[in-house]
Amino acid sequence: MPGKLNIRSVARALAALLCGLCALRPAAPAAPPDDGALSAAVCSIVYPMDQTPSARGYRYLFYGNGFFINEQGYIATAAHVLSQIRSGQPYILLTPPSGPSRIMRAMLAAVDPDHDVAVLRAIPNPFDGGYKVGFLPLAPAWLAPGRTVLAASRHPIDSLHAYTTDAFVDDRSPGRIFDLQFSQLYRGLGQTELYLFTPQVRRGQSGAPLISPESQQVVGIVEGQWLRSTVVQLATADDGDLPGVGAAVPVHYLIALLQQKGIAWHAASPVSQPAASAGVAGGTFSPPTPVSLVASPFPSQALFGGEVILDALIDAKGRVSDTTIVRGDSPFLESVVAAVRTWSFSPAQLQGQPIAARVGITFRFAQSYEPLRAPPVEQHHEPMPGSLDRGAFPIVTVEPRLPPTVVRDGNAILSATVDSQGRLGPLEVLLDTELLAPASVSAIEKWRFSPARRANADSDSLAIVVVVFRFSGAARPVSASPP
């Protein structure tokens, strides 16, 4: 977004980046997370410099933070923290029941460089060794702007001359979500949706957990400072003399990586399954349940709106294992396929056993509000006729409209069960960034669907609709009220 450059804010943000990367509805007040639990779960990622200890213990280089996600010793962090370690072998610093901190090897278990998330595994498992460790649950649900957050990290008192006998500083940086924006983290990669939050990221917080005090769960991984000038200016104007805005990768991308690699993680509450339906292939069937989904940015090169429809196979482990393009073209198709590849589900069940099942996914890219034009209604031929197995797809659609009160881009993700007669069940809002769900629901409730097919029979199925709104800056209706 264009805007006048705030020199002081950007200068401070640049300084924070050099140090730190080496290193709307206000929410009701919530109880802060247990500080002892945070200290037990957060660990420093380091590299030892000495073969033998001195009187101050082992000297080490401090690179950033990570946090335990389960009792098997798995640790989540930002991938760029690990890329700075020259040897490629990271270590973590842990506190034993007594005595100084100890350095432990951490092996790389999984990495997603496109979205800057990585998973380590401490060897040996510190949960079996009496260390003061704990894990943090992950929150698949997204936070809307205005929600409070807490960045929790720890670092040595002197990061340049750190020894294992030195004390640590536990940083607790409270703030709030300021915005969600798609960004290309590194040149040549796809788009990643980021939480932007205030205040700024402090030195050494890269890889630290961003926690929701409301749910007591991790919602993101601290990435660094956001340097886009307009956003920095808006946050400064809104929150006072703040030196910048922090950015965090939502935990969505971490969950996708964990599910892909079969690594367990914890949540405060289990994912609920929809009610089973009878008479499908001789038994009761429950469709997949969304765990963590992400939208797609509106392509900057697109002149008008568009639509992409996919038929996705969700395997027995809840992973998107195959996608068939039913309808869609560039420039919308590429970013949609990339986003759907990161989606996670609880798998479908047949007679209580997890099975693979297909899901119909519709991305609708809608333009901004035009008061003089009625929402267009479109009719489509039944997709994939004669298919033995496919998801449920819309055959009559009504264009969702950006509400006149919204003056920025945003998106909403909704899901519902489409029964064997093609009837749409109640819509569930999975994500709503700008209070766009009511307008989306109003339009989608007018849609008609062709039912899914399973084993060559009409079947209940999950349908997911993602509405991506772009505000084009068109004139809004002017109020008749006097000034």
Coordinates of N, CA and C in Angstrom, one line a residue, residues 180-368:
L180 N -3.7 -9.0 9.2 CA -3.2 -10.2 8.5 C -2.9 -9.8 7.1
Q181 N -1.7 -10.1 6.6 CA -1.4 -9.8 5.2 C -0.6 -10.9 4.6
F182 N -0.8 -11.1 3.3 CA 0.0 -12.1 2.6 C 1.3 -11.4 2.2
S183 N 2.4 -12.1 2.2 CA 3.7 -11.6 1.9 C 4.6 -12.7 1.3
Q184 N 5.4 -12.3 0.4 CA 6.5 -13.2 -0.1 C 7.7 -13.1 0.8
L185 N 7.9 -14.1 1.7 CA 9.0 -14.1 2.6 C 10.3 -14.0 2.0
Y186 N 10.5 -14.8 0.9 CA 11.8 -14.8 0.2 C 11.5 -14.7 -1.3
R187 N 12.4 -14.1 -2.0 CA 12.3 -14.0 -3.4 C 12.1 -15.4 -4.1
G188 N 11.2 -15.5 -5.0 CA 11.0 -16.7 -5.8 C 10.0 -17.7 -5.1
L189 N 9.6 -17.4 -3.9 CA 8.7 -18.3 -3.2 C 7.2 -17.8 -3.3
G190 N 6.3 -18.6 -2.8 CA 4.9 -18.2 -2.9 C 4.6 -17.3 -1.7
Q191 N 3.3 -17.0 -1.6 CA 2.8 -16.1 -0.6 C 2.5 -16.8 0.8
T192 N 2.8 -16.2 1.9 CA 2.5 -16.7 3.2 C 1.7 -15.6 3.9
E193 N 0.6 -16.0 4.6 CA -0.2 -15.1 5.3 C 0.5 -14.9 6.7
L194 N 0.6 -13.7 7.1 CA 1.3 -13.3 8.4 C 0.4 -12.6 9.3
Y195 N 0.6 -12.8 10.6 CA 0.1 -12.0 11.6 C 1.0 -10.8 11.8
L196 N 0.4 -9.6 11.8 CA 1.1 -8.4 12.1 C 0.6 -8.0 13.5
F197 N 1.6 -7.7 14.4 CA 1.2 -7.4 15.8 C 2.1 -6.3 16.4
T198 N 1.5 -5.7 17.4 CA 2.3 -4.6 18.1 C 2.5 -5.1 19.5
P199 N 3.6 -4.7 20.2 CA 4.6 -3.8 19.7 C 5.6 -4.6 18.8
Q200 N 6.8 -3.9 18.6 CA 7.8 -4.5 17.7 C 8.4 -5.8 18.3
V201 N 9.1 -6.5 17.5 CA 9.8 -7.7 17.9 C 11.1 -7.3 18.5
R202 N 11.4 -7.9 19.7 CA 12.7 -7.6 20.4 C 13.8 -8.4 19.9
R203 N 15.0 -8.0 20.2 CA 16.2 -8.8 19.8 C 16.1 -10.2 20.3
G204 N 16.4 -11.2 19.4 CA 16.5 -12.6 19.7 C 15.1 -13.3 19.8
Q205 N 14.0 -12.6 19.4 CA 12.7 -13.3 19.5 C 12.3 -14.1 18.3
S206 N 13.1 -14.1 17.3 CA 12.8 -15.0 16.1 C 12.7 -16.4 16.6
G207 N 11.6 -17.1 16.1 CA 11.3 -18.5 16.5 C 10.6 -18.7 17.7
A208 N 10.3 -17.6 18.5 CA 9.6 -17.7 19.7 C 8.1 -17.9 19.5
P209 N 7.3 -18.5 20.4 CA 5.9 -18.6 20.3 C 5.1 -17.3 20.5
L210 N 4.1 -17.1 19.6 CA 3.2 -16.0 19.8 C 1.9 -16.7 20.4
I211 N 1.5 -16.3 21.6 CA 0.5 -17.0 22.3 C -0.8 -16.2 22.5
S212 N -1.9 -16.8 22.4 CA -3.2 -16.2 22.7 C -3.5 -16.3 24.2
P213 N -3.6 -15.2 25.0 CA -3.9 -15.4 26.4 C -5.3 -15.9 26.6
E214 N -6.2 -15.8 25.6 CA -7.5 -16.3 25.8 C -7.6 -17.8 25.7
S215 N -6.9 -18.4 24.8 CA -6.9 -19.9 24.6 C -5.7 -20.5 25.3
Q216 N -4.7 -19.8 25.7 CA -3.5 -20.3 26.3 C -2.7 -21.2 25.3
Q217 N -2.9 -21.0 24.0 CA -2.3 -21.8 23.0 C -1.4 -20.9 22.1
V218 N -0.5 -21.6 21.3 CA 0.4 -20.9 20.4 C -0.4 -20.7 19.1
V219 N -0.4 -19.4 18.6 CA -1.1 -19.0 17.4 C -0.1 -18.7 16.3
G220 N 1.2 -18.5 16.6 CA 2.1 -18.2 15.6 C 3.6 -18.3 16.0
I221 N 4.5 -18.2 15.1 CA 5.9 -18.2 15.4 C 6.5 -16.9 14.9
V222 N 7.2 -16.2 15.9 CA 7.7 -14.9 15.6 C 8.7 -15.0 14.4
E223 N 8.5 -14.1 13.4 CA 9.3 -14.1 12.2 C 10.3 -12.9 12.3
G224 N 9.9 -11.7 12.6 CA 10.8 -10.6 12.7 C 10.0 -9.3 12.6
Q225 N 10.6 -8.3 12.1 CA 10.0 -7.0 12.0 C 9.3 -6.8 10.6
W226 N 8.2 -6.2 10.6 CA 7.5 -5.9 9.4 C 7.9 -4.4 9.0
L227 N 8.4 -4.3 7.8 CA 9.0 -3.0 7.4 C 8.2 -2.3 6.3
R228 N 7.0 -2.7 6.0 CA 6.2 -2.0 5.0 C 5.8 -0.7 5.7
S229 N 6.1 0.5 5.0 CA 6.0 1.8 5.7 C 4.6 2.1 6.1
T230 N 3.6 1.8 5.2 CA 2.3 2.2 5.5 C 1.7 1.6 6.8
V231 N 2.0 0.2 6.9 CA 1.5 -0.5 8.1 C 2.2 0.0 9.3
V232 N 3.5 0.3 9.2 CA 4.2 0.9 10.4 C 3.6 2.2 10.8
Q233 N 3.3 3.0 9.8 CA 2.6 4.3 10.1 C 1.3 4.1 10.8
L234 N 0.5 3.2 10.3 CA -0.9 3.0 10.8 C -0.8 2.5 12.2
A235 N 0.1 1.6 12.5 CA 0.3 1.0 13.9 C 0.7 2.1 14.8
T236 N 1.7 2.9 14.4 CA 2.2 4.0 15.2 C 1.1 5.0 15.6
A237 N 0.3 5.4 14.6 CA -0.8 6.3 14.8 C -1.9 5.7 15.7
D238 N -2.1 4.4 15.6 CA -3.1 3.8 16.4 C -2.7 3.5 17.9
D239 N -1.4 3.1 18.1 CA -1.0 2.7 19.4 C 0.0 3.7 20.0
G240 N 0.3 4.8 19.4 CA 1.2 5.8 20.0 C 2.5 5.7 19.4
D241 N 3.5 6.1 20.1 CA 4.9 6.2 19.6 C 5.6 4.9 19.7
L242 N 5.1 3.9 18.8 CA 5.7 2.6 18.8 C 6.7 2.5 17.6
P243 N 7.8 1.9 17.8 CA 8.9 1.8 16.8 C 8.6 0.9 15.7
G244 N 7.5 0.2 15.6 CA 7.3 -0.8 14.5 C 6.3 -1.8 14.8
V245 N 6.2 -2.7 13.9 CA 5.2 -3.8 13.9 C 5.9 -5.1 13.8
G246 N 5.6 -6.1 14.6 CA 6.2 -7.4 14.5 C 5.4 -8.3 13.5
A247 N 6.0 -9.3 13.0 CA 5.4 -10.3 12.1 C 5.6 -11.7 12.6
A248 N 4.5 -12.5 12.5 CA 4.6 -13.9 12.9 C 3.9 -14.8 11.9
V249 N 4.5 -16.0 11.6 CA 4.0 -17.0 10.8 C 2.9 -17.7 11.5
P250 N 1.6 -17.7 11.1 CA 0.6 -18.4 11.8 C 0.9 -19.9 12.0
V251 N 0.5 -20.5 13.1 CA 0.8 -21.9 13.4 C 0.2 -22.8 12.4
H252 N -0.7 -22.3 11.5 CA -1.3 -23.1 10.4 C -0.2 -23.8 9.6
Y253 N 0.8 -23.1 9.3 CA 1.9 -23.7 8.4 C 2.7 -24.7 9.2
L254 N 2.8 -24.5 10.5 CA 3.5 -25.5 11.3 C 2.7 -26.8 11.4
I255 N 1.4 -26.7 11.6 CA 0.5 -27.8 11.7 C 0.5 -28.6 10.4
A256 N 0.5 -27.9 9.3 CA 0.6 -28.6 8.0 C 1.9 -29.4 7.8
L257 N 3.0 -28.9 8.3 CA 4.3 -29.6 8.2 C 4.2 -30.8 9.2
L258 N 3.7 -30.6 10.4 CA 3.6 -31.7 11.3 C 2.8 -32.9 10.8
Q259 N 1.6 -32.5 10.2 CA 0.7 -33.5 9.7 C 1.4 -34.3 8.5
Q260 N 2.1 -33.5 7.7 CA 2.8 -34.1 6.6 C 3.8 -35.2 7.0
K261 N 4.5 -34.8 8.1 CA 5.6 -35.7 8.6 C 5.1 -36.7 9.6
G262 N 3.8 -36.7 10.0 CA 3.3 -37.6 11.0 C 3.8 -37.3 12.4
I263 N 4.1 -36.1 12.8 CA 4.6 -35.7 14.1 C 3.4 -35.2 14.9
A264 N 3.2 -35.7 16.1 CA 2.1 -35.4 17.0 C 2.2 -34.0 17.5
W265 N 1.1 -33.3 17.8 CA 1.1 -32.0 18.4 C -0.2 -32.0 19.3
H266 N -0.2 -31.1 20.2 CA -1.3 -31.0 21.2 C -2.2 -29.7 20.9
A267 N -3.5 -29.9 21.2 CA -4.4 -28.7 21.2 C -5.2 -28.8 22.5
A268 N -5.7 -27.6 22.9 CA -6.5 -27.6 24.1 C -7.8 -28.4 24.1
S269 N -8.4 -28.5 22.9 CA -9.6 -29.3 22.8 C -9.5 -30.1 21.5
P270 N -10.0 -31.4 21.5 CA -9.9 -32.2 20.2 C -10.9 -31.6 19.2
V271 N -10.5 -32.0 17.9 CA -11.4 -31.6 16.8 C -12.6 -32.4 16.8
S272 N -13.8 -31.8 16.7 CA -15.1 -32.5 16.7 C -15.4 -33.0 15.3
Q273 N -16.0 -34.2 15.3 CA -16.4 -34.8 14.0 C -17.8 -34.4 13.8
P274 N -18.3 -34.2 12.5 CA -19.7 -34.0 12.2 C -20.5 -35.3 12.4
A275 N -21.8 -35.1 12.5 CA -22.6 -36.3 12.7 C -22.5 -37.2 11.5
A276 N -22.6 -38.5 11.8 CA -22.5 -39.5 10.7 C -23.8 -39.7 10.0
S277 N -23.7 -40.1 8.8 CA -24.9 -40.3 8.0 C -25.0 -41.8 7.6
A278 N -26.2 -42.3 7.5 CA -26.3 -43.8 7.2 C -26.5 -44.0 5.7
G279 N -26.3 -45.2 5.3 CA -26.6 -45.7 4.0 C -25.6 -45.3 3.0
V280 N -24.3 -45.1 3.3 CA -23.3 -44.8 2.4 C -22.4 -46.0 2.3
A281 N -22.4 -46.7 1.2 CA -21.6 -47.9 0.9 C -21.8 -48.9 2.1
G282 N -23.0 -49.0 2.6 CA -23.3 -50.0 3.5 C -22.9 -49.7 5.0
G283 N -22.6 -48.4 5.3 CA -22.3 -48.1 6.7 C -22.4 -46.6 6.9
T284 N -22.1 -46.2 8.2 CA -22.2 -44.8 8.5 C -20.9 -44.1 8.1
F285 N -21.1 -42.9 7.6 CA -20.0 -42.1 7.0 C -20.0 -40.7 7.6
S286 N -18.8 -40.3 8.0 CA -18.6 -38.9 8.5 C -17.6 -38.3 7.6
P287 N -17.9 -37.1 7.0 CA -16.9 -36.5 6.1 C -15.7 -35.9 6.8
P288 N -14.7 -35.5 6.2 CA -13.5 -34.9 6.8 C -13.9 -33.6 7.6
T289 N -13.1 -33.3 8.6 CA -13.4 -32.1 9.4 C -12.2 -31.1 9.2
P290 N -12.4 -29.9 8.8 CA -11.2 -29.0 8.7 C -10.5 -28.8 10.1
V291 N -9.2 -28.8 10.1 CA -8.4 -28.5 11.3 C -7.8 -27.1 11.1
S292 N -7.1 -26.9 10.0 CA -6.5 -25.6 9.8 C -6.4 -25.3 8.3
L293 N -7.1 -24.2 7.9 CA -7.1 -23.8 6.5 C -6.6 -22.4 6.4
V294 N -6.2 -22.0 5.2 CA -5.7 -20.7 4.9 C -6.3 -20.2 3.5
A295 N -6.6 -18.9 3.4 CA -7.1 -18.4 2.1 C -6.0 -18.2 1.1
S296 N -6.2 -17.4 0.1 CA -5.3 -17.1 -0.9 C -5.3 -15.6 -1.2
P297 N -4.2 -14.9 -1.5 CA -4.3 -13.5 -1.8 C -5.0 -13.3 -3.2
F298 N -5.7 -12.1 -3.3 CA -6.2 -11.7 -4.6 C -5.1 -11.3 -5.5
P299 N -4.9 -12.0 -6.6 CA -3.7 -11.7 -7.5 C -3.7 -10.2 -7.9
S300 N -2.6 -9.6 -7.7 CA -2.5 -8.1 -8.0 C -2.7 -7.9 -9.5
Q301 N -2.3 -8.9 -10.3 CA -2.4 -8.6 -11.8 C -3.8 -8.9 -12.3
A302 N -4.7 -9.4 -11.5 CA -6.1 -9.7 -12.0 C -6.9 -8.4 -12.1
L303 N -7.6 -8.2 -13.2 CA -8.4 -7.0 -13.5 C -9.8 -7.2 -12.9
F304 N -10.3 -8.4 -12.9 CA -11.6 -8.7 -12.5 C -11.6 -9.9 -11.5
G305 N -12.7 -10.3 -11.0 CA -12.8 -11.4 -10.1 C -12.7 -12.7 -10.9
G306 N -12.7 -13.8 -10.2 CA -12.6 -15.1 -10.8 C -13.0 -16.2 -9.8
E307 N -12.9 -17.4 -10.3 CA -13.3 -18.6 -9.5 C -12.4 -19.8 -9.8
V308 N -12.1 -20.5 -8.7 CA -11.3 -21.8 -8.8 C -12.1 -22.9 -8.1
I309 N -12.3 -24.0 -8.7 CA -13.0 -25.1 -8.0 C -12.0 -26.3 -8.1
L310 N -11.8 -26.9 -7.0 CA -10.9 -28.1 -6.9 C -11.7 -29.3 -6.3
D311 N -11.3 -30.5 -6.7 CA -11.7 -31.7 -6.1 C -10.5 -32.3 -5.4
A312 N -10.6 -32.3 -4.0 CA -9.4 -32.7 -3.3 C -9.6 -34.0 -2.6
L313 N -8.6 -34.8 -2.6 CA -8.7 -36.1 -1.9 C -8.0 -35.9 -0.5
I314 N -8.7 -36.1 0.6 CA -8.2 -36.1 1.9 C -7.9 -37.5 2.3
D315 N -6.6 -37.8 2.6 CA -6.3 -39.2 2.9 C -6.7 -39.6 4.3
A316 N -6.4 -40.9 4.6 CA -6.8 -41.4 5.9 C -6.0 -40.8 7.1
K317 N -5.0 -40.0 6.8 CA -4.3 -39.3 7.9 C -4.7 -37.8 7.9
G318 N -5.7 -37.4 7.1 CA -6.1 -36.0 7.1 C -5.3 -35.1 6.2
R319 N -4.5 -35.6 5.3 CA -3.6 -34.8 4.5 C -4.3 -34.6 3.1
V320 N -4.0 -33.5 2.5 CA -4.4 -33.3 1.1 C -3.5 -34.0 0.2
S321 N -3.9 -35.1 -0.3 CA -2.9 -36.0 -1.0 C -3.1 -35.9 -2.6
D322 N -4.2 -35.3 -3.0 CA -4.4 -35.1 -4.5 C -5.4 -34.1 -4.7
T323 N -5.2 -33.3 -5.7 CA -6.2 -32.2 -6.1 C -6.4 -32.3 -7.6
T324 N -7.7 -32.3 -8.0 CA -8.1 -32.2 -9.4 C -8.7 -30.9 -9.7
I325 N -8.2 -30.2 -10.7 CA -8.7 -28.9 -11.1 C -10.0 -29.1 -11.9
V326 N -11.1 -28.7 -11.3 CA -12.4 -28.7 -11.9 C -12.6 -27.5 -12.8
R327 N -12.3 -26.4 -12.3 CA -12.5 -25.1 -13.0 C -11.5 -24.1 -12.4
G328 N -10.9 -23.3 -13.3 CA -10.0 -22.2 -12.8 C -8.9 -22.0 -13.7
D329 N -8.4 -20.7 -13.8 CA -7.4 -20.3 -14.7 C -6.4 -19.4 -14.0
S330 N -5.3 -19.1 -14.6 CA -4.4 -18.1 -14.1 C -5.1 -16.7 -14.2
P331 N -4.7 -15.8 -13.3 CA -3.7 -15.9 -12.3 C -4.2 -16.4 -10.9
F332 N -5.4 -16.9 -10.8 CA -6.0 -17.3 -9.6 C -5.5 -18.7 -9.2
L333 N -5.3 -19.6 -10.2 CA -5.2 -21.0 -9.9 C -3.9 -21.3 -9.1
E334 N -2.8 -20.8 -9.5 CA -1.5 -21.1 -8.9 C -1.5 -20.9 -7.4
S335 N -2.0 -19.7 -7.0 CA -2.0 -19.4 -5.5 C -3.0 -20.2 -4.8
V336 N -4.1 -20.6 -5.4 CA -5.1 -21.4 -4.7 C -4.5 -22.8 -4.5
V337 N -3.9 -23.4 -5.5 CA -3.4 -24.8 -5.3 C -2.3 -24.8 -4.3
A338 N -1.5 -23.7 -4.2 CA -0.4 -23.6 -3.2 C -1.0 -23.5 -1.8
A339 N -2.1 -22.8 -1.7 CA -2.7 -22.6 -0.3 C -3.3 -23.9 0.1
V340 N -4.0 -24.6 -0.8 CA -4.7 -25.8 -0.4 C -3.8 -26.9 0.0
R341 N -2.6 -26.9 -0.5 CA -1.6 -27.9 -0.2 C -1.2 -27.9 1.3
T342 N -1.4 -26.7 1.9 CA -1.1 -26.6 3.3 C -2.2 -26.9 4.3
W343 N -3.4 -27.2 3.7 CA -4.6 -27.5 4.6 C -4.4 -28.8 5.3
S344 N -5.1 -28.8 6.5 CA -5.1 -30.0 7.4 C -6.5 -30.3 7.8
F345 N -6.8 -31.6 7.9 CA -8.1 -32.1 8.2 C -8.0 -33.3 9.2
S346 N -9.1 -33.5 9.9 CA -9.3 -34.7 10.6 C -10.0 -35.6 9.6
P347 N -9.5 -36.9 9.4 CA -10.0 -37.6 8.2 C -11.4 -38.1 8.3
A348 N -12.0 -38.4 7.2 CA -13.4 -39.0 7.1 C -13.3 -40.3 7.8
Q349 N -14.5 -40.8 8.2 CA -14.6 -42.1 8.9 C -15.8 -42.9 8.3
L350 N -15.6 -44.1 8.1 CA -16.6 -45.1 7.7 C -16.6 -46.2 8.7
Q351 N -17.8 -46.3 9.4 CA -18.0 -47.3 10.4 C -16.9 -47.2 11.5
G352 N -16.6 -45.9 11.8 CA -15.6 -45.7 12.9 C -14.1 -45.8 12.5
Q353 N -13.8 -46.0 11.3 CA -12.4 -46.2 10.8 C -12.1 -45.0 9.9
P354 N -10.9 -44.4 10.0 CA -10.5 -43.4 9.1 C -10.3 -43.9 7.7
I355 N -10.8 -43.1 6.8 CA -10.7 -43.5 5.3 C -10.4 -42.2 4.5
A356 N -10.0 -42.4 3.3 CA -9.8 -41.3 2.4 C -11.2 -40.9 1.8
A357 N -11.4 -39.6 1.6 CA -12.6 -39.0 1.0 C -12.3 -37.8 0.2
R358 N -13.2 -37.5 -0.7 CA -13.0 -36.3 -1.6 C -13.8 -35.2 -1.0
V359 N -13.3 -33.9 -1.2 CA -13.9 -32.7 -0.7 C -14.0 -31.7 -1.9
G360 N -15.1 -31.1 -2.1 CA -15.2 -30.0 -3.1 C -14.8 -28.7 -2.5
I361 N -13.9 -27.9 -3.1 CA -13.4 -26.7 -2.6 C -13.6 -25.6 -3.7
T362 N -14.3 -24.5 -3.3 CA -14.5 -23.4 -4.2 C -13.9 -22.1 -3.6
F363 N -13.0 -21.5 -4.4 CA -12.5 -20.2 -4.1 C -13.2 -19.2 -5.0
R364 N -13.8 -18.2 -4.4 CA -14.5 -17.1 -5.2 C -13.8 -15.8 -4.9
F365 N -13.3 -15.2 -5.9 CA -12.6 -13.9 -5.8 C -13.5 -12.8 -6.3
A366 N -14.0 -12.0 -5.3 CA -15.0 -11.0 -5.5 C -14.5 -9.6 -5.5
Q367 N -15.0 -8.8 -6.4 CA -14.6 -7.4 -6.4 C -15.4 -6.6 -5.3
S368 N -15.1 -5.3 -5.2 CA -15.7 -4.5 -4.2 C -17.1 -4.1 -4.5

